Coordinates of C-alpha atoms and ligand atoms in Angstrom, one line a residue:
Chain O
M1 CA 0.0 0.0 0.0
P2 CA 1.6 3.3 -1.0
T3 CA 1.9 6.2 1.5
R4 CA 2.4 9.9 0.9
T5 CA 3.2 13.0 2.9
I6 CA 0.6 15.8 3.0
A7 CA 0.8 18.8 5.3
G8 CA 3.5 17.2 7.2
A9 CA 1.7 13.9 7.9
T10 CA 2.3 10.5 6.4
V11 CA -0.9 8.9 5.2
D12 CA -2.0 5.7 3.5
V13 CA -3.5 6.1 0.0
N14 CA -4.4 3.8 -2.9
D15 CA -2.8 4.1 -6.3
E16 CA -5.3 6.7 -7.3
G17 CA -4.6 8.9 -4.2
F18 CA -7.7 8.0 -2.2
F19 CA -7.2 7.6 1.5
T20 CA -7.4 4.1 2.8
E21 CA -7.4 5.1 6.5
P22 CA -9.8 8.0 6.9
E23 CA -8.8 8.5 10.5
Q24 CA -5.4 9.9 9.3
W25 CA -7.2 13.0 7.8
N26 CA -7.3 16.5 9.2
E27 CA -8.3 19.9 8.0
D28 CA -4.8 21.0 7.0
I29 CA -4.6 18.0 4.8
A30 CA -7.9 18.9 3.2
T31 CA -6.7 22.4 2.5
E32 CA -3.5 21.1 0.8
L33 CA -5.3 18.4 -1.2
A34 CA -7.9 21.0 -2.4
A35 CA -5.1 23.3 -3.5
E36 CA -3.5 20.4 -5.5
S37 CA -6.8 19.8 -7.3
G38 CA -7.1 23.5 -8.2
I39 CA -9.4 24.8 -5.4
D40 CA -7.5 27.7 -3.9
E41 CA -9.8 28.2 -0.9
L42 CA -12.2 25.9 0.8
T43 CA -15.4 27.9 1.4
P44 CA -18.1 27.0 4.0
D45 CA -20.0 25.3 1.3
H46 CA -17.0 23.1 0.5
W47 CA -16.7 22.2 4.1
K48 CA -20.4 21.4 4.4
V49 CA -19.9 18.8 1.5
L50 CA -16.7 17.4 2.9
E51 CA -18.2 16.9 6.4
F52 CA -21.3 15.3 4.9
M53 CA -19.1 12.9 2.8
R54 CA -17.2 11.9 5.9
S55 CA -20.3 11.3 8.1
E56 CA -21.9 9.3 5.3
Y57 CA -18.8 7.2 5.0
F58 CA -18.6 6.5 8.7
E59 CA -22.3 5.6 8.8
K60 CA -22.6 3.6 5.6
G61 CA -19.2 2.3 4.8
T62 CA -19.0 4.1 1.4
G63 CA -19.0 7.7 0.2
P64 CA -22.2 8.9 -1.5
T65 CA -22.7 9.2 -5.2
V66 CA -23.3 12.6 -6.8
R67 CA -27.0 11.8 -7.1
V68 CA -27.3 10.9 -3.4
L69 CA -25.3 14.0 -2.5
G70 CA -27.7 16.2 -4.5
K71 CA -30.7 14.6 -2.8
T72 CA -29.4 14.7 0.8
S73 CA -26.6 17.1 1.4
G74 CA -28.6 20.3 1.0
V75 CA -26.4 21.3 -2.0
T76 CA -27.8 20.8 -5.5
V77 CA -25.9 18.8 -8.1
K78 CA -25.3 21.9 -10.1
E79 CA -23.7 23.7 -7.1
L80 CA -21.7 20.5 -6.4
Y81 CA -20.2 20.7 -9.8
Q82 CA -19.4 24.4 -9.3
L83 CA -17.7 23.5 -6.0
F84 CA -15.9 20.5 -7.2
P85 CA -15.6 20.9 -11.0
K86 CA -13.7 17.7 -11.7
G87 CA -16.6 15.5 -10.6
P88 CA -18.0 16.0 -7.1
A89 CA -18.2 12.4 -5.8
K90 CA -14.6 11.5 -6.6
M91 CA -13.0 14.9 -6.0
A92 CA -14.8 15.6 -2.7
A93 CA -14.0 12.0 -1.5
K94 CA -10.4 12.5 -2.2
I95 CA -10.2 15.8 -0.3
A96 CA -12.5 14.5 2.5
G97 CA -10.0 11.7 3.0
I98 CA -12.3 8.8 2.5
P99 CA -11.8 5.8 0.2
K100 CA -13.0 6.0 -3.4
P101 CA -16.8 5.6 -3.4
R102 CA -17.8 2.1 -4.5
G103 CA -19.0 2.5 -8.1
C104 CA -22.1 0.5 -8.7
I105 CA -22.0 -2.0 -11.5
Chain B
M1 CA -49.1 -22.6 13.9
T2 CA -49.3 -21.2 10.4
K3 CA -46.7 -18.8 9.3
Q4 CA -47.2 -16.0 6.8
V5 CA -44.5 -15.3 4.2
V6 CA -45.3 -12.3 2.0
I7 CA -43.4 -11.7 -1.2
L8 CA -43.6 -8.2 -2.6
G9 CA -43.2 -8.2 -6.4
G10 CA -44.0 -11.0 -8.8
G11 CA -41.2 -10.3 -11.3
T12 CA -38.0 -12.4 -11.8
G13 CA -37.0 -12.6 -8.1
G14 CA -40.5 -12.8 -6.5
T15 CA -41.6 -15.6 -8.9
L16 CA -38.5 -17.8 -8.7
G17 CA -38.3 -17.2 -4.9
A18 CA -42.0 -18.2 -4.4
N19 CA -41.8 -21.3 -6.6
R20 CA -38.6 -22.5 -4.9
L21 CA -40.0 -21.8 -1.4
R22 CA -43.3 -23.6 -2.2
R23 CA -41.3 -26.7 -3.0
E24 CA -39.1 -26.6 0.1
L25 CA -41.4 -25.3 2.8
P26 CA -44.0 -27.3 4.7
D27 CA -47.7 -26.6 4.0
D28 CA -48.2 -24.7 7.3
V29 CA -46.2 -21.9 5.8
H30 CA -48.6 -19.7 3.8
L31 CA -47.1 -17.9 0.7
T32 CA -48.5 -14.8 -0.8
V33 CA -47.1 -12.8 -3.7
V34 CA -48.3 -9.2 -4.3
D35 CA -47.9 -7.4 -7.7
Q36 CA -49.6 -4.5 -9.2
D37 CA -50.4 -6.0 -12.7
D38 CA -50.5 -9.3 -14.5
S39 CA -47.9 -8.7 -17.2
H40 CA -44.6 -10.4 -16.6
V41 CA -42.2 -8.9 -19.1
Y42 CA -39.1 -10.9 -20.1
Q43 CA -36.9 -7.7 -19.8
P44 CA -33.8 -8.9 -21.6
G45 CA -36.1 -9.2 -24.7
L46 CA -36.6 -5.4 -24.7
L47 CA -33.1 -5.0 -26.2
F48 CA -34.3 -6.7 -29.4
V49 CA -37.6 -4.9 -29.8
P50 CA -36.2 -1.7 -31.4
F51 CA -34.5 -3.7 -34.1
G52 CA -37.6 -5.7 -34.9
L53 CA -35.9 -8.9 -33.6
A54 CA -38.6 -9.4 -31.0
H55 CA -42.2 -8.1 -30.6
P56 CA -43.5 -6.7 -27.4
E57 CA -46.3 -9.3 -27.2
D58 CA -43.8 -12.2 -27.5
I59 CA -42.0 -11.2 -24.4
V60 CA -45.0 -10.8 -22.0
R61 CA -46.8 -13.5 -20.1
S62 CA -49.3 -13.7 -17.3
R63 CA -47.6 -13.2 -13.9
R64 CA -50.1 -15.3 -12.0
R65 CA -49.5 -18.3 -14.4
Q66 CA -45.8 -18.4 -13.6
L67 CA -46.6 -19.1 -9.9
H68 CA -47.1 -22.7 -8.9
S69 CA -50.1 -24.0 -7.0
G70 CA -50.2 -23.4 -3.3
I71 CA -49.1 -19.8 -3.7
D72 CA -51.6 -17.0 -3.3
Y73 CA -51.5 -14.1 -5.7
R74 CA -52.8 -10.6 -4.8
Q75 CA -53.0 -8.1 -7.6
E76 CA -52.8 -4.8 -6.0
S77 CA -50.4 -1.9 -5.7
I78 CA -48.4 -1.8 -2.4
D79 CA -48.7 1.4 -0.5
H80 CA -46.2 0.9 2.3
V81 CA -44.8 -1.5 4.8
D82 CA -44.9 -1.0 8.5
L83 CA -41.9 -2.9 9.9
E84 CA -43.0 -2.4 13.5
T85 CA -46.4 -4.0 13.2
Q86 CA -45.2 -6.4 10.5
T87 CA -47.9 -5.3 8.1
V88 CA -48.1 -4.5 4.4
H89 CA -50.6 -1.8 3.5
L90 CA -52.1 -2.1 0.0
A91 CA -53.5 0.7 -2.1
D92 CA -57.1 -0.5 -1.7
G93 CA -56.7 0.0 2.0
S94 CA -56.5 -3.7 2.9
T95 CA -53.5 -5.1 4.8
L96 CA -51.4 -8.3 4.9
A97 CA -49.7 -9.4 8.1
Y98 CA -46.4 -11.2 7.8
D99 CA -44.0 -13.3 9.9
L100 CA -41.4 -13.0 7.2
L101 CA -41.3 -10.4 4.3
I102 CA -39.4 -10.7 1.0
V103 CA -38.9 -7.5 -1.0
A104 CA -38.7 -8.2 -4.7
T105 CA -40.1 -5.1 -6.2
G106 CA -37.1 -4.4 -8.5
A107 CA -36.2 -0.9 -9.8
V108 CA -38.2 1.8 -11.5
L109 CA -37.1 4.3 -14.1
T110 CA -37.2 7.9 -13.0
P111 CA -36.8 10.1 -16.2
E112 CA -38.5 13.0 -14.3
E113 CA -35.3 13.3 -12.2
T114 CA -33.3 14.5 -15.1
P115 CA -34.3 18.0 -16.2
G116 CA -35.8 18.0 -19.7
L117 CA -35.7 14.3 -20.2
D118 CA -39.5 13.7 -20.1
G119 CA -40.1 17.2 -21.6
P120 CA -40.5 18.2 -25.2
G121 CA -39.1 15.6 -27.6
W122 CA -39.6 12.7 -25.2
M123 CA -40.8 9.7 -27.2
E124 CA -40.3 11.8 -30.4
K125 CA -36.7 12.4 -30.6
V126 CA -35.5 11.0 -27.3
F127 CA -36.4 7.4 -26.4
T128 CA -35.5 4.7 -24.0
F129 CA -35.7 0.9 -24.7
Y130 CA -35.9 0.1 -21.0
S131 CA -39.7 0.1 -21.0
P132 CA -42.0 -1.9 -23.3
E133 CA -43.6 1.4 -24.6
G134 CA -40.2 3.0 -25.1
A135 CA -38.8 0.0 -26.9
A136 CA -41.8 -0.2 -29.2
A137 CA -41.7 3.5 -30.0
L138 CA -38.0 3.4 -30.7
E139 CA -38.6 0.6 -33.3
G140 CA -40.5 3.1 -35.4
A141 CA -37.9 5.8 -35.0
L142 CA -35.0 3.5 -35.9
A143 CA -36.8 2.3 -39.0
S144 CA -37.0 5.8 -40.4
F145 CA -33.6 6.9 -39.3
R146 CA -31.3 7.2 -42.3
E147 CA -28.7 9.8 -41.5
G148 CA -27.4 11.8 -38.5
R149 CA -26.1 11.3 -35.0
L150 CA -27.6 8.6 -32.8
V151 CA -26.4 9.1 -29.2
V152 CA -26.9 6.5 -26.5
N153 CA -26.6 7.9 -23.0
V154 CA -26.6 6.3 -19.6
V155 CA -27.5 9.1 -17.2
D156 CA -26.0 7.5 -14.1
M157 CA -25.5 4.1 -12.4
P158 CA -27.0 2.0 -11.1
I159 CA -29.1 0.7 -14.0
K160 CA -30.5 -2.7 -14.8
C161 CA -28.2 -4.8 -16.9
P162 CA -25.3 -2.3 -17.3
V163 CA -24.1 -4.0 -20.5
A164 CA -27.5 -3.5 -22.3
P165 CA -26.7 0.0 -23.5
L166 CA -23.5 -1.2 -25.1
E167 CA -25.3 -4.1 -26.7
F168 CA -27.8 -1.6 -28.1
C169 CA -24.8 0.3 -29.7
F170 CA -23.5 -3.0 -31.2
L171 CA -26.9 -4.0 -32.5
A172 CA -27.5 -0.5 -34.0
D173 CA -24.2 -0.7 -35.9
W174 CA -25.3 -4.0 -37.3
Y175 CA -28.8 -2.9 -38.1
F176 CA -27.7 0.2 -40.0
R177 CA -25.0 -1.8 -41.9
E178 CA -27.6 -4.3 -43.0
R179 CA -29.7 -1.3 -44.2
K180 CA -26.8 0.2 -46.0
V181 CA -27.1 3.5 -44.2
R182 CA -24.3 3.1 -41.7
A183 CA -21.9 5.5 -43.6
D184 CA -24.4 8.4 -43.1
I185 CA -24.9 7.7 -39.4
D186 CA -22.6 8.6 -36.4
L187 CA -23.0 6.4 -33.4
V188 CA -22.0 7.8 -30.1
Y189 CA -21.9 6.1 -26.6
V190 CA -22.0 8.6 -23.7
T191 CA -21.3 7.2 -20.2
P192 CA -20.8 8.6 -16.7
L193 CA -18.1 5.9 -16.2
D194 CA -14.4 6.5 -16.9
G195 CA -14.4 3.7 -19.5
A196 CA -16.8 1.5 -21.6
F197 CA -17.6 -0.6 -18.5
T198 CA -16.9 -0.6 -14.7
K199 CA -14.4 -3.5 -14.6
P200 CA -10.9 -2.9 -16.1
V201 CA -10.3 -6.0 -18.2
A202 CA -13.9 -6.1 -19.6
S203 CA -13.9 -2.3 -20.0
Q204 CA -10.8 -2.5 -22.3
R205 CA -12.2 -5.3 -24.4
L206 CA -15.5 -3.5 -24.8
A207 CA -13.8 -0.2 -25.7
G208 CA -11.9 -2.1 -28.3
L209 CA -15.1 -3.5 -29.8
L210 CA -16.6 0.0 -29.9
Q211 CA -13.6 1.2 -31.8
E212 CA -13.7 -1.7 -34.2
K213 CA -17.3 -0.9 -35.0
D214 CA -16.6 2.8 -35.3
I215 CA -18.7 3.9 -32.3
E216 CA -17.5 7.0 -30.6
L217 CA -17.0 6.7 -26.8
V218 CA -17.6 9.8 -24.6
T219 CA -16.6 9.1 -20.9
E220 CA -17.1 10.8 -17.5
F221 CA -20.2 12.6 -18.9
N222 CA -22.7 13.5 -16.2
T223 CA -25.9 14.4 -17.9
G224 CA -27.5 17.5 -16.2
E225 CA -30.1 18.1 -18.8
V226 CA -31.6 16.6 -21.9
D227 CA -32.8 19.2 -24.4
G228 CA -35.0 17.1 -26.7
E229 CA -36.2 20.0 -28.8
A230 CA -32.7 21.2 -29.7
G231 CA -31.3 17.7 -29.6
R232 CA -28.5 17.9 -27.1
L233 CA -27.3 16.4 -23.9
V234 CA -25.9 19.0 -21.5
G235 CA -23.3 17.8 -18.9
Y236 CA -23.0 19.3 -15.4
D237 CA -19.5 20.3 -16.5
E238 CA -21.1 22.3 -19.4
R239 CA -19.9 19.9 -22.1
E240 CA -22.6 19.4 -24.8
V241 CA -23.3 16.4 -27.0
P242 CA -25.6 17.1 -29.9
F243 CA -27.9 14.4 -31.4
D244 CA -30.6 13.8 -34.0
L245 CA -31.9 10.7 -32.2
G246 CA -31.3 10.2 -28.5
V247 CA -31.5 6.9 -26.7
V248 CA -31.3 7.6 -23.0
I249 CA -31.3 5.1 -20.1
P250 CA -33.0 7.2 -17.3
L251 CA -32.0 7.1 -13.6
H252 CA -33.2 4.1 -11.6
S253 CA -34.6 4.0 -8.1
G254 CA -36.2 1.4 -5.9
A255 CA -40.0 1.3 -5.9
D256 CA -41.7 4.4 -4.5
Y257 CA -43.5 2.6 -1.7
V258 CA -40.1 1.7 -0.2
G259 CA -39.6 5.5 0.4
R260 CA -43.0 5.5 2.2
S261 CA -42.0 2.6 4.5
P262 CA -40.1 4.1 7.4
G263 CA -36.6 2.5 7.8
L264 CA -36.9 0.1 4.9
G265 CA -34.9 1.8 2.1
D266 CA -31.9 4.1 1.4
D267 CA -31.9 7.5 -0.2
L268 CA -32.6 5.9 -3.6
N269 CA -35.3 3.6 -2.2
F270 CA -33.1 0.5 -2.6
V271 CA -33.2 -1.9 0.4
P272 CA -29.9 -2.2 2.3
V273 CA -29.2 -5.9 3.0
D274 CA -26.2 -7.9 4.1
E275 CA -24.5 -8.6 0.8
H276 CA -23.9 -12.3 1.6
T277 CA -27.1 -13.3 3.4
L278 CA -29.6 -10.9 1.8
Q279 CA -31.1 -10.1 5.2
S280 CA -32.4 -6.5 5.5
K281 CA -30.4 -4.2 7.8
A282 CA -33.7 -2.8 9.0
A283 CA -35.3 -5.9 10.5
P284 CA -34.2 -9.5 10.8
N285 CA -37.4 -11.0 9.4
V286 CA -37.1 -9.0 6.2
F287 CA -35.1 -10.1 3.2
A288 CA -34.7 -8.7 -0.3
I289 CA -33.7 -10.1 -3.7
G290 CA -32.9 -8.8 -7.2
D291 CA -32.9 -5.2 -8.4
A292 CA -34.6 -4.0 -5.2
T293 CA -31.4 -4.5 -3.0
N294 CA -28.4 -2.2 -2.6
V295 CA -25.8 -5.0 -3.0
P296 CA -22.8 -4.0 -5.1
A297 CA -23.6 -6.5 -7.9
S298 CA -25.2 -5.9 -11.3
K299 CA -28.9 -5.4 -11.4
A300 CA -29.4 -8.5 -13.6
G301 CA -31.7 -11.5 -13.9
S302 CA -28.7 -13.8 -13.5
V303 CA -27.8 -12.1 -10.2
T304 CA -31.4 -12.5 -9.1
H305 CA -31.3 -16.2 -10.0
F306 CA -28.1 -16.9 -8.1
E307 CA -29.4 -14.9 -5.1
G308 CA -32.5 -17.1 -5.2
E309 CA -30.6 -20.1 -3.9
V310 CA -29.2 -18.2 -0.9
L311 CA -32.5 -16.5 -0.2
V312 CA -34.5 -19.7 -0.1
E313 CA -31.9 -21.3 2.2
N314 CA -32.0 -18.4 4.6
V315 CA -35.8 -18.1 4.7
K316 CA -35.9 -21.8 5.7
R317 CA -33.2 -21.3 8.3
F318 CA -34.8 -18.1 9.7
L319 CA -38.1 -19.8 10.1
A320 CA -36.4 -22.7 11.8
G321 CA -34.5 -20.3 14.1
E322 CA -31.1 -21.3 12.7
D323 CA -28.1 -19.2 11.8
L324 CA -28.1 -17.8 8.2
D325 CA -26.0 -18.9 5.3
A326 CA -23.7 -16.1 4.2
S327 CA -22.8 -17.6 0.9
Y328 CA -23.9 -15.2 -1.8
D329 CA -20.7 -14.2 -3.6
G330 CA -22.0 -11.6 -6.0
H331 CA -22.0 -14.0 -8.9
A332 CA -23.2 -12.5 -12.2
N333 CA -23.2 -14.0 -15.7
C334 CA -24.2 -11.9 -18.7
F335 CA -24.2 -12.4 -22.4
I336 CA -23.4 -9.3 -24.4
E337 CA -24.9 -9.2 -27.9
T338 CA -22.4 -7.8 -30.4
G339 CA -24.4 -8.1 -33.6
F340 CA -23.8 -10.2 -36.7
H341 CA -25.2 -13.3 -34.8
K342 CA -22.4 -13.1 -32.2
A343 CA -22.2 -12.4 -28.5
L344 CA -19.7 -12.3 -25.7
L345 CA -20.1 -13.8 -22.3
I346 CA -18.9 -12.4 -19.0
D347 CA -18.9 -14.1 -15.6
F348 CA -17.9 -12.4 -12.4
N349 CA -18.6 -11.7 -8.7
Y350 CA -17.9 -9.2 -5.9
E351 CA -14.2 -10.2 -5.8
T352 CA -13.3 -11.3 -9.3
E353 CA -13.8 -9.0 -12.3
P354 CA -14.8 -10.5 -15.7
L355 CA -11.8 -12.3 -17.2
P356 CA -11.2 -14.1 -20.4
G357 CA -11.2 -18.0 -20.6
H358 CA -14.1 -20.4 -20.8
F359 CA -17.3 -20.9 -18.9
P360 CA -18.0 -22.9 -16.7
A361 CA -14.7 -24.8 -17.1
S362 CA -11.9 -24.9 -19.6
V363 CA -14.1 -26.6 -22.1
G364 CA -17.1 -24.4 -22.4
M365 CA -18.3 -21.1 -23.8
P366 CA -15.7 -18.6 -24.6
L367 CA -15.5 -15.7 -22.1
L368 CA -15.0 -12.1 -23.1
K369 CA -14.7 -13.1 -26.7
E370 CA -17.2 -12.9 -29.5
S371 CA -18.7 -16.2 -30.7
R372 CA -21.8 -17.6 -32.3
M373 CA -22.2 -20.0 -29.5
N374 CA -22.6 -17.2 -27.0
H375 CA -25.3 -15.6 -29.3
L376 CA -27.2 -18.8 -29.3
G377 CA -26.8 -19.0 -25.6
K378 CA -28.4 -15.5 -25.3
L379 CA -31.3 -16.5 -27.5
M380 CA -31.8 -19.8 -25.6
F381 CA -31.9 -17.8 -22.4
Q382 CA -35.5 -16.7 -23.0
W383 CA -36.6 -20.4 -23.0
F384 CA -34.6 -21.0 -19.9
Y385 CA -36.2 -18.0 -18.3
W386 CA -39.8 -19.2 -18.6
H387 CA -39.1 -22.9 -18.2
A388 CA -36.2 -23.2 -15.7
L389 CA -35.4 -20.0 -14.0
L390 CA -38.9 -18.8 -13.0
P391 CA -40.1 -22.3 -12.0
G392 CA -37.0 -22.3 -9.8
R393 CA -35.1 -25.2 -11.3
D394 CA -31.4 -25.3 -11.3
I395 CA -29.8 -24.7 -14.7
P396 CA -27.4 -27.7 -15.2
G397 CA -23.8 -26.7 -14.7
I398 CA -24.6 -23.2 -13.6
G399 CA -24.5 -22.8 -9.8
A400 CA -24.8 -19.8 -7.5
D401 CA -21.0 -19.8 -6.7
M402 CA -18.9 -18.3 -9.5
P403 CA -16.7 -21.0 -11.1
S404 CA -13.0 -20.2 -11.3
A405 CA -11.8 -23.3 -13.3
G406 CA -11.9 -21.9 -16.8
K407 CA -10.7 -18.4 -16.1
Q408 CA -7.4 -16.9 -17.1
T409 CA -6.4 -14.9 -14.0
E410 CA -3.2 -13.6 -15.6
T411 CA -4.2 -11.5 -18.5
A412 CA -2.0 -9.6 -21.0
H413 CA -3.2 -6.0 -21.0
Ligands
LIG501 C1 -33.5 -3.6 -21.4 C2 -33.1 -4.6 -20.3 C3 -32.3 -5.7 -20.7 C4 -31.9 -6.6 -19.7 N1 -31.1 -7.7 -20.1 C5 -30.7 -8.6 -19.2 C6 -29.9 -9.7 -19.6 O1 -29.5 -9.8 -20.7 N2 -29.5 -10.6 -18.6 C7 -29.9 -10.4 -17.3 O2 -29.5 -11.3 -16.5 N3 -30.7 -9.4 -16.9 C8 -31.1 -8.5 -17.8 N4 -31.9 -7.5 -17.4 C9 -32.2 -7.3 -16.0 C10 -33.3 -8.2 -15.5 O3 -34.5 -8.1 -16.3 C11 -33.7 -7.7 -14.0 O4 -32.5 -7.6 -13.3 C12 -34.6 -8.7 -13.3 O5 -35.8 -8.8 -14.0 C13 -34.8 -8.2 -11.9 O6 -35.8 -9.0 -11.2 P1 -36.6 -8.4 -10.0 O7 -37.4 -9.5 -9.5 O8 -35.6 -7.8 -9.0 O9 -37.4 -7.2 -10.5 P2 -38.6 -7.3 -11.6 O10 -38.6 -8.5 -12.4 O11 -38.6 -6.0 -12.4 O12 -39.9 -7.3 -10.7 C14 -40.4 -6.3 -9.8 C15 -41.9 -6.4 -9.7 O13 -42.3 -5.6 -8.6 C16 -43.6 -5.0 -9.0 N5 -43.8 -3.8 -8.2 C17 -43.0 -2.7 -8.1 N6 -43.6 -1.8 -7.3 C18 -44.8 -2.3 -6.9 C19 -45.8 -1.8 -6.0 N7 -45.8 -0.6 -5.5 N8 -46.9 -2.6 -5.9 C20 -47.0 -3.8 -6.4 N9 -46.0 -4.3 -7.2 C21 -44.9 -3.6 -7.4 C22 -43.5 -4.8 -10.5 O14 -44.7 -4.7 -11.1 C23 -42.6 -6.0 -10.9 O15 -43.4 -7.0 -11.4 C24 -32.4 -6.5 -18.4 C25 -33.2 -5.4 -18.0 C26 -33.6 -4.5 -19.0 C27 -34.5 -3.4 -18.6

């Protein structure tokens, strides 16, 4: 399992850069990961989504899809794309420090 | 004392589950199946309707007549389930009390969830083949389509039979070639996934087939709006895909009544269950099978069939007060029609992605490779569906556990 150092901490990630141990995450890490993916500043709306992702993950064992985010997070799908332009579910999961959402097949 | 087992839904899973249970349970267990209509559609046949290769009336039979004697059938719409009082409320106000409940109400299409999809142009310029009406209407549209862009779009997962939209593309290519108009038609497949399919090896093979057949692949497209009048898909990222004829697979959800039944479903009205035992997370005396569940397996008839074995075993064990059998492994087995009388076969489960090789063992049907034998297998499946799968007979050589014998686990990429 690869590791990487973000904001001074060493964390476990998979080959696509998703966290495998969500407990290793903190807010400084999120800020740095956001900057890496082109989000200069995490606004309160960003945080709302990130916190929602994490609580869903801890409750259900997988991060929500964009559609479920749009239905339940209080942020519309359109706004989600404005906040996380490269695809909200994956990008927000990465910044929120949770494993890659299980794609349905 | 008589026990009441109520099965919600008389489609693939409800029917095969009820028939198997009737054979295996003693007479003091009373079985009731509830469904809202009496038309059991062989859904895999819908793929062939737009191309005139099957007719809607040939793929529909009476639901009731697929159920063996000793099973009660109630034709009524379900309004909601009350888990606490163990009661099913029907739309006519009547109720059914249960000791054990099986949810087999499948998935519904929700085109209304995508802005514009069921607006102007719906069933005129934008169709779906996922419903009998849609498939029949599309047959007319394809017959008169001689030039332009045909775009096939999956709005988002999960959908029933995730390979069906790809099969539609392959069959459309064949159909237009036979009619000598292929040169004037662009075929485009637009998917929210990052490849042709979810699983890497199969995804690569299928992308290769699309390329061979000159079908354009657009990936990671999240449809935010379908503008039927202007003929364009608009992505949430503002990309646009123009079309002259749109074939859209709408979003899917679990049945509406699940949402009206406190605790039973998730945000999309699918029923969370243990992925190996199929027992509901909401109540121990509730199980689910088929498209209605949230298990991370394809929403497919083959999955429903394999789940049936585990479901029946667990219902018996639950009624006898024994521990459940956690043996469902996510086994799925799908034929993929590729046109020109050929098809490909994939076989996989929760752990193992579809791999090349042969099924079920090294001498058998080729996996992940086009062949005539697989095409005949797909056609034969309709016979199996009515005569073996629904009656709940085992199909010789095809068990619930995924076979590994014929698979090439080391594959050259
Ligand atoms: C175009 C297409 C192609 C497919 N191709 C394949 C294939 O090649 N291979 C394969 O394995 N699978 C295929 N499938 C998938 C397969 O048909 C389904 O996965 C399977 O039928 C699921 O069975 P089920 O019992 O879960 O749901 P269904 O068979 O859909 O049954 C659900 C039942 O619940 C009833 N119901 C729902 N809500 C209510 C209510 N409120 N009150 C009363 N009754 C209700 C419905 O009327 C329905 O009869 C395909 C599907 C489609 C659409």
